[in-house]
CSV table of C-alpha atoms in Angstrom, one decimal:
chain,number,residue,atom,x,y,z
A,261,UNK,CA,97.1,122.6,229.2
A,262,UNK,CA,96.8,119.3,227.3
A,263,UNK,CA,93.3,120.2,226.0
A,264,UNK,CA,94.5,123.6,224.8
A,265,UNK,CA,97.4,122.0,222.9
A,266,UNK,CA,94.9,119.5,221.4
A,267,UNK,CA,92.7,122.3,220.1
A,268,UNK,CA,95.6,124.2,218.7
A,269,UNK,CA,97.0,121.1,217.0
A,270,UNK,CA,93.7,120.1,215.5
A,271,UNK,CA,92.8,123.5,214.1
A,272,UNK,CA,96.2,124.4,212.7
A,273,UNK,CA,97.1,120.8,211.6
A,274,UNK,CA,93.8,120.1,209.8
A,275,UNK,CA,93.8,123.5,208.2
A,276,UNK,CA,97.3,122.8,206.8
A,277,UNK,CA,96.2,119.4,205.7
A,278,UNK,CA,93.3,121.0,203.8
A,279,UNK,CA,95.6,123.5,202.2
A,280,UNK,CA,97.8,120.6,201.0
A,281,UNK,CA,94.8,118.9,199.4
A,282,UNK,CA,94.1,122.2,197.5
A,283,UNK,CA,97.5,121.9,195.9
A,284,UNK,CA,97.5,118.2,195.4
A,285,UNK,CA,93.9,117.5,194.4
A,286,UNK,CA,92.2,120.8,193.7
A,287,UNK,CA,89.9,120.2,196.7
A,288,UNK,CA,88.2,123.0,198.6
A,289,UNK,CA,88.5,125.5,195.8
A,290,UNK,CA,92.2,124.8,195.2
A,291,UNK,CA,93.9,124.8,191.8
A,292,UNK,CA,95.6,121.4,191.9
A,293,UNK,CA,99.2,120.8,190.9
A,294,UNK,CA,99.0,122.4,187.5
A,295,UNK,CA,97.3,125.6,188.6
A,296,UNK,CA,99.4,126.0,191.7
A,297,UNK,CA,102.5,125.1,189.7
A,298,UNK,CA,101.7,127.9,187.2
A,299,UNK,CA,101.6,130.3,190.1
A,300,UNK,CA,104.8,129.0,191.5
A,301,UNK,CA,106.5,129.3,188.1
A,302,UNK,CA,105.3,132.9,187.8
A,303,UNK,CA,107.0,133.8,191.1
A,304,UNK,CA,110.2,132.0,190.3
A,305,UNK,CA,109.6,128.7,192.2
A,306,UNK,CA,110.6,126.2,189.5
A,307,UNK,CA,109.8,123.7,188.3
A,308,UNK,CA,106.4,124.8,189.4
A,309,UNK,CA,104.4,121.6,189.2
A,310,UNK,CA,107.0,119.6,191.1
A,311,UNK,CA,107.3,122.3,193.7
A,312,UNK,CA,103.5,122.5,194.1
A,313,UNK,CA,103.4,118.8,194.7
A,314,UNK,CA,106.2,119.0,197.3
A,315,UNK,CA,104.5,122.0,199.0
A,316,UNK,CA,101.2,120.1,199.0
A,317,UNK,CA,102.8,117.0,200.5
A,318,UNK,CA,104.5,119.1,203.2
A,319,UNK,CA,101.3,120.8,204.1
A,320,UNK,CA,99.2,117.6,204.0
A,321,UNK,CA,101.7,115.4,205.8
A,322,UNK,CA,102.9,118.1,208.2
A,323,UNK,CA,99.3,119.1,209.0
A,324,UNK,CA,98.2,115.5,209.7
A,325,UNK,CA,101.3,114.7,211.9
A,326,UNK,CA,100.8,118.0,213.8
A,327,UNK,CA,97.1,117.4,214.3
A,328,UNK,CA,97.7,113.8,215.6
A,329,UNK,CA,100.6,114.8,217.7
A,330,UNK,CA,102.6,112.1,216.1
A,331,UNK,CA,106.3,113.1,215.5
A,332,UNK,CA,105.0,116.6,216.3
A,333,UNK,CA,108.5,118.0,215.8
A,334,UNK,CA,108.5,116.8,212.2
A,335,UNK,CA,105.0,118.1,211.5
A,336,UNK,CA,105.9,121.4,213.0
A,337,UNK,CA,109.1,121.6,210.9
A,338,UNK,CA,107.1,120.9,207.7
A,339,UNK,CA,104.6,123.6,208.6
A,340,UNK,CA,107.4,126.1,209.6
A,341,UNK,CA,109.3,125.4,206.4
A,342,UNK,CA,106.2,126.0,204.3
A,343,UNK,CA,105.4,129.3,206.1
A,344,UNK,CA,109.0,130.4,205.8
A,345,UNK,CA,108.9,129.9,202.1
A,346,UNK,CA,105.6,131.7,201.9
A,347,UNK,CA,107.1,134.7,203.7
A,348,UNK,CA,110.3,134.7,201.6
A,349,UNK,CA,108.7,134.1,198.2
A,350,UNK,CA,105.2,135.6,198.4
A,351,UNK,CA,104.4,137.8,201.4
A,352,UNK,CA,107.6,139.4,202.6
A,353,UNK,CA,107.7,142.1,200.0
A,354,UNK,CA,104.2,143.3,201.1
A,355,UNK,CA,105.1,144.2,204.6
A,356,UNK,CA,103.6,143.0,207.9
A,357,UNK,CA,99.9,143.3,207.8
A,358,UNK,CA,97.7,140.6,206.2
A,359,UNK,CA,95.4,143.4,204.8
A,360,UNK,CA,98.3,144.2,202.4
A,361,UNK,CA,99.0,140.5,201.8
A,362,UNK,CA,101.9,140.7,204.2
A,363,UNK,CA,103.5,138.2,206.5
A,364,UNK,CA,101.3,138.6,209.6
A,365,UNK,CA,99.3,135.4,209.2
A,366,UNK,CA,102.2,133.3,208.0
A,367,UNK,CA,104.3,134.5,211.0
A,368,UNK,CA,101.6,133.6,213.4
A,369,UNK,CA,101.3,130.1,212.0
A,370,UNK,CA,105.1,129.7,212.0
A,371,UNK,CA,105.2,130.8,215.7
A,372,UNK,CA,102.5,128.4,216.6
A,373,UNK,CA,104.2,125.4,214.9
A,374,UNK,CA,107.6,126.2,216.5
A,375,UNK,CA,106.0,126.9,219.9
A,376,UNK,CA,104.1,123.6,220.0
A,377,UNK,CA,107.2,121.8,218.9
A,378,UNK,CA,109.2,123.3,221.8
A,379,UNK,CA,106.4,122.7,224.4
A,380,UNK,CA,105.5,119.3,223.1
A,381,UNK,CA,102.2,117.9,221.8
A,382,UNK,CA,100.6,117.4,225.2
A,383,UNK,CA,99.0,114.4,226.9
A,384,UNK,CA,96.3,114.0,224.2
A,385,UNK,CA,98.7,112.9,221.4
A,386,UNK,CA,100.4,109.9,219.9
A,387,UNK,CA,103.7,111.3,221.0
A,388,UNK,CA,102.6,111.0,224.6
A,389,UNK,CA,101.7,107.3,224.1
A,390,UNK,CA,105.1,106.5,222.7
């Protein structure tokens, strides 16, 4: 079970961290704070640049904590909050399926984050060492 949790934490956590760097630094094809902020402004999340930075910090920080299994509950909460906002502000109006830009993918990530937080990070984590 510990190895399975490690794989889940690494894949989900590092993916979230990478998404955060897209928003914060424009890495990996991202748009940085100004580009993401413009999108946020256009969907009513204002002030856009500030909210883009906060979202990027939540994704980067939450992803790294989740991947490391350090304060996993906090990393999971940041991931869950980010996905909840994505569902409410972007994807919810499009229905369920990801093929229609719906909530499917975001809901899966939200469930994984909450599930791991409830189960615990596993033996291969900083939480287990503390």
